[in-house]
Coordinates of C-alpha atoms in Angstrom, one line a residue:
S1 CA 117.7 77.6 95.2
N2 CA 114.7 75.6 96.5
E3 CA 112.9 77.5 99.2
K4 CA 110.7 74.5 100.0
A5 CA 113.7 72.5 101.0
F6 CA 113.8 74.6 104.2
I7 CA 110.1 74.4 105.1
E8 CA 109.2 72.4 108.1
W9 CA 105.7 71.2 107.0
G10 CA 102.9 71.7 109.5
R11 CA 104.6 74.7 111.2
V12 CA 103.4 78.2 111.2
Y13 CA 105.0 80.7 108.8
V14 CA 104.5 84.3 107.7
L15 CA 104.2 84.3 103.9
D16 CA 105.1 87.6 102.2
T17 CA 103.1 87.3 99.0
V18 CA 102.3 89.5 96.0
N19 CA 98.8 90.0 97.7
G20 CA 100.1 90.9 101.1
S21 CA 101.3 88.9 104.2
V22 CA 99.5 86.0 105.8
I23 CA 100.2 83.8 108.8
K24 CA 99.4 80.2 108.1
R25 CA 100.4 76.6 108.8
V26 CA 101.9 75.3 105.6
F27 CA 101.7 71.9 104.1
P28 CA 102.9 70.4 100.8
S29 CA 100.5 70.5 97.8
D30 CA 99.9 67.8 95.2
D31 CA 101.3 70.4 92.7
E32 CA 105.1 70.8 93.4
N33 CA 104.9 74.5 92.4
R34 CA 102.3 75.3 95.2
I35 CA 102.0 75.1 98.9
K36 CA 98.8 74.5 101.0
C37 CA 98.0 77.2 103.6
V38 CA 95.8 76.2 106.6
S39 CA 94.5 78.7 109.1
T40 CA 94.3 78.0 112.8
N41 CA 90.8 79.3 112.7
P42 CA 88.5 76.6 111.2
E43 CA 86.1 79.3 109.8
Y44 CA 88.7 80.0 107.1
P45 CA 89.1 77.3 104.5
P46 CA 92.6 76.1 103.4
F47 CA 93.9 77.5 100.2
E48 CA 96.9 76.9 97.9
I49 CA 99.4 79.5 96.7
N50 CA 101.8 79.4 93.9
M51 CA 105.5 79.6 95.0
Q52 CA 106.1 82.2 92.3
D53 CA 103.7 84.5 94.2
V54 CA 105.7 84.2 97.5
N55 CA 108.4 86.8 98.1
G56 CA 109.5 85.4 101.4
I57 CA 108.7 82.7 104.0
Y58 CA 109.5 83.4 107.7
R59 CA 109.1 80.9 110.5
V60 CA 106.9 82.1 113.4
L61 CA 108.8 81.5 116.7
L62 CA 106.6 83.3 119.2
C63 CA 103.1 84.5 119.5
M64 CA 102.3 87.0 122.2
S65 CA 99.1 88.6 123.3
V66 CA 98.2 91.3 125.8
K67 CA 95.1 90.8 127.9

């Protein structure tokens, strides 16, 4: 199956990767085997990850903080 067919580009996802989990806004890459990950915090540069290194992609529906 093609996991990327279900990705809404530009939305925030939790990516469960071989190197741990990250929460990033995802975009398509020029390389069809990769996706571009962009942080909300501009201090962190965007990076690309190979889809083979992704175990799961989960859409973030809610962010909650306690103040």
